[in-house]
Amino acid sequence: GFFESHAVEVDIKDSSNATCLYANWMMRFLITYESNTGDYKTTTLNLSSIVTHNGSVCGNDTQASVVAVQFGEGHSWSVNSTKNNETYQGDFITFTYNTNDTTVFPDAKRKGPVTVVVRDPSPPIQLDSVYVCHNTVFLEAENVTQFFWNVTEQAFVQNGTVSKKESRCSADTPTSAPTVLPTVANVTTLSTTTLSPAPTTAPKPVENPETGNYSLKSGNKTCLLATVGLQLNVSQDKPLLININPKTTIADGACGNTTATLKLNDGNSTLISF
């Protein structure tokens, strides 16, 4: 496969040198661990620039296919998929992180590998289709949050060619989110060249933001809760109101003995931090 930092591509060939398993995706991990002082800290683990794919196998009617990667100081991730008549589906995702990696876990109390297994929530995919998910999705289990985006994957590739027929994830499905428009008071400041065609009625004010529930954990316990609707008012060249969509916004951060930080991001950049 071809690998680059924070992204990985795996192209597994069969005995006839034809592609039988293909995956290309980006991922990162938020891991809460106990430090030597008894505090719980949250750290980020990203893919390193060198990634191997030992243990990846094509699979067949009776054997599961496996996408397996190894990276950094003893970290690994894998997902197995099974074939059922005309579909294939992911079964379990297995993630192992190594707290001996002092760059990521400089003061971990527990040393050595820790394995987390979670069921793959992806739906069954037709054998002649490739699974695609551009938006960020995440899985939470045992103090670990796994983030995935820009995913392209096909198990049991037919005739050695990755399908051009896509099965898109629910996160990529367009929603009827309210259109972000300037406030009525500022409409007159817009250049006429930006309005084509010119509206016949005044634009609607931005709706109230949807309320989101955000939380952080320290160990097995929730240490921070926020139930809030958020709207950003950006004043640069033109005033702009942006509602924070809790359906696409991810919470991370950390709790300490005297401070707590909640960061809300859309998978690409931080929107706001408390």
XYZ file of C-alpha atoms in Angstrom:
274
model
C 0.000 0.000 0.000
C 0.872 3.689 -0.221
C 1.082 5.599 3.023
C 1.390 9.196 4.109
C 1.177 11.004 7.425
C -2.326 10.975 8.950
C -3.681 8.940 6.025
C -3.371 5.344 4.938
C -4.123 3.363 1.794
C -4.127 -0.436 1.713
C -4.347 -2.346 -1.581
C -4.180 -6.115 -1.028
C -3.601 -8.445 -3.990
C -4.614 -12.095 -4.415
C -2.494 -14.913 -5.836
C -3.122 -13.653 -9.380
C -1.952 -10.112 -8.415
C -5.492 -8.704 -8.673
C -6.852 -6.316 -6.028
C -9.107 -8.203 -3.630
C -9.286 -5.711 -0.734
C -8.967 -1.939 -0.866
C -9.159 0.738 1.830
C -8.186 4.393 1.997
C -9.026 6.490 5.049
C -7.927 8.957 7.693
C -8.291 8.469 11.429
C -7.174 9.689 14.825
C -7.833 8.717 18.423
C -8.624 10.509 21.684
C -7.529 8.395 24.646
C -8.140 9.070 28.326
C -5.553 7.484 30.614
C -4.513 7.608 34.272
C -1.282 9.428 35.024
C 1.287 8.641 37.700
C -0.261 11.323 39.928
C -3.732 9.766 39.755
C -5.162 12.398 37.408
C -6.897 11.353 34.212
C -5.573 12.982 31.063
C -6.768 12.946 27.469
C -4.233 12.620 24.674
C -4.431 12.509 20.879
C -2.911 9.680 18.853
C -2.491 10.195 15.107
C -1.223 7.900 12.401
C 2.540 8.139 11.949
C 4.323 8.606 8.626
C 5.310 4.916 8.537
C 2.426 2.453 8.500
C 2.530 -1.282 7.788
C -0.371 -3.573 6.932
C 0.778 -6.970 8.189
C -2.127 -9.351 8.759
C -4.399 -7.897 6.064
C -6.119 -10.691 4.137
C -8.542 -10.868 1.197
C -11.149 -13.210 2.673
C -13.606 -15.431 0.825
C -17.046 -17.002 1.238
C -16.029 -18.713 4.469
C -13.215 -16.496 5.783
C -13.465 -12.852 6.866
C -11.421 -10.182 5.124
C -9.139 -8.138 7.391
C -7.707 -4.648 7.029
C -4.906 -4.374 9.588
C -2.387 -1.572 10.110
C 0.452 -0.978 12.549
C 1.961 2.422 13.323
C 4.025 4.383 15.813
C 5.432 2.764 18.938
C 3.387 -0.442 19.110
C -0.058 0.830 18.055
C -2.329 -1.154 15.725
C -5.840 -1.049 14.263
C -7.897 -3.566 12.293
C -11.400 -4.259 11.010
C -12.744 -7.589 9.775
C -15.600 -7.925 7.281
C -17.695 -10.936 6.328
C -19.453 -11.810 3.098
C -23.133 -12.794 3.112
C -24.818 -13.640 -0.196
C -24.781 -10.347 -2.122
C -23.415 -8.080 0.626
C -20.417 -7.570 2.881
C -20.342 -5.905 6.302
C -17.786 -4.910 8.900
C -17.938 -6.969 12.088
C -15.502 -5.735 14.722
C -12.933 -2.957 14.964
C -9.930 -3.783 17.151
C -7.644 -0.974 18.333
C -4.527 -1.499 20.442
C -2.547 1.418 21.870
C 0.721 1.108 23.734
C 1.188 3.327 26.797
C 4.935 2.654 26.633
C 4.943 5.281 23.866
C 6.152 8.167 26.045
C 5.606 10.715 23.293
C 1.841 10.153 23.488
C 1.623 8.903 27.107
C 4.490 10.656 28.925
C 3.284 9.837 32.434
C 0.959 6.835 32.093
C 0.510 4.830 35.289
C -0.338 1.636 33.415
C 2.384 0.484 31.024
C 1.978 -1.742 27.991
C -0.587 -2.460 25.263
C -4.308 -1.856 25.831
C -6.865 -3.354 23.414
C -10.343 -1.979 22.721
C -12.873 -3.890 20.616
C -16.030 -2.271 19.262
C -18.651 -3.449 16.782
C -18.479 -1.808 13.358
C -21.710 0.242 12.962
C -21.537 0.353 9.146
C -24.554 -1.154 7.327
C -24.342 -4.047 4.826
C -22.855 -2.996 1.475
C -23.619 -4.553 -1.899
C -20.719 -6.614 -3.255
C -20.549 -4.450 -6.376
C -20.282 -1.218 -4.338
C -17.545 0.648 -2.525
C -18.280 2.196 0.890
C -17.557 5.939 0.975
C -17.794 8.383 3.894
C -16.221 11.837 3.594
C -17.648 13.365 6.762
C -16.258 12.594 10.197
C -17.811 9.751 12.168
C -16.699 8.592 15.598
C -16.954 5.577 17.897
C -16.628 5.677 21.683
C -15.656 2.706 23.860
C -13.569 2.205 26.996
C -12.043 5.697 27.306
C -11.217 5.792 23.577
C -12.897 7.854 20.867
C -12.013 6.851 17.312
C -12.505 9.403 14.517
C -12.702 8.446 10.841
C -13.096 10.588 7.733
C -12.430 10.464 3.973
C -13.112 6.727 4.049
C -13.155 4.597 0.887
C -13.312 0.845 1.436
C -14.317 -2.254 -0.494
C -13.923 -5.793 0.781
C -14.215 -8.775 -1.568
C -13.369 -6.675 -4.637
C -14.770 -8.286 -7.779
C -12.684 -8.817 -10.924
C -9.710 -7.002 -9.398
C -11.203 -3.526 -9.886
C -12.528 -1.246 -7.141
C -16.141 -0.398 -7.961
C -17.198 3.051 -9.142
C -20.637 2.473 -7.595
C -20.671 4.164 -4.193
C -22.623 3.356 -1.052
C -22.494 6.559 1.004
C -22.656 6.743 4.799
C -25.519 8.495 6.573
C -23.168 11.292 7.665
C -22.740 12.279 4.003
C -26.489 12.530 3.416
C -27.501 16.163 2.803
C -29.618 17.685 5.566
C -32.113 20.507 5.516
C -29.953 22.730 7.711
C -31.036 26.390 7.767
C -29.336 28.572 5.186
C -26.783 30.959 6.686
C -27.778 34.473 5.641
C -26.845 38.016 6.716
C -29.164 39.753 9.139
C -31.911 41.929 7.677
C -30.209 45.079 8.971
C -27.069 44.329 6.955
C -28.623 43.315 3.652
C -28.164 46.824 2.178
C -24.387 46.609 2.577
C -24.093 43.672 0.192
C -22.820 44.291 -3.315
C -25.501 43.753 -5.969
C -23.113 41.435 -7.801
C -23.351 38.930 -4.954
C -27.113 38.569 -5.306
C -28.019 36.773 -8.500
C -30.904 36.843 -9.031
C -31.877 39.636 -6.620
C -34.288 38.416 -3.929
C -37.858 39.605 -4.231
C -38.361 39.469 -0.451
C -36.166 40.176 2.518
C -34.019 37.163 3.528
C -35.089 35.225 6.584
C -33.112 35.759 9.787
C -30.972 32.833 10.837
C -32.928 30.328 12.905
C -32.019 29.728 16.527
C -29.199 27.179 16.792
C -30.055 23.578 17.589
C -29.292 22.537 21.155
C -26.428 20.064 21.462
C -25.374 17.776 24.307
C -21.601 17.636 24.784
C -19.673 15.693 27.415
C -16.196 14.676 28.519
C -15.106 11.662 30.535
C -12.425 11.220 33.146
C -11.834 7.516 33.416
C -15.241 5.869 33.389
C -17.040 8.902 34.791
C -18.459 11.918 33.015
C -16.606 14.989 34.297
C -18.132 17.740 32.158
C -21.598 18.229 30.675
C -22.774 21.041 28.403
C -26.269 21.386 26.941
C -26.193 24.477 24.763
C -27.171 25.993 21.433
C -24.301 27.961 19.893
C -24.165 30.624 17.201
C -21.041 32.410 15.942
C -21.288 36.009 14.773
C -18.310 36.598 12.483
C -17.626 40.221 11.560
C -15.001 40.492 8.841
C -15.726 41.850 5.358
C -19.406 41.063 5.884
C -21.312 40.097 9.019
C -22.068 36.389 9.057
C -24.036 34.249 11.494
C -23.134 30.565 11.734
C -25.066 28.027 13.766
C -23.039 25.223 15.355
C -24.623 21.951 14.212
C -24.392 19.366 17.024
C -24.916 16.552 14.505
C -21.554 17.277 12.874
C -19.720 18.774 15.852
C -17.405 16.657 18.000
C -16.462 17.394 21.602
C -13.028 16.672 23.025
C -10.787 18.163 25.675
C -9.699 17.151 29.162
C -10.669 17.346 32.833
C -8.185 18.009 35.619
C -8.427 18.526 39.364
C -8.997 22.271 39.079
C -9.616 22.964 35.393
C -11.592 21.490 32.512
C -11.386 22.289 28.800
C -14.146 21.591 26.291
C -13.251 21.920 22.600
C -15.876 21.706 19.875
C -14.700 20.953 16.356
C -16.097 19.874 13.018
C -13.429 17.240 12.334
C -11.126 19.646 10.505
C -10.629 22.598 12.859
C -11.646 23.869 16.275
C -14.788 25.984 16.204
C -14.797 27.142 19.804
C -13.117 26.243 23.094
C -14.297 26.715 26.677
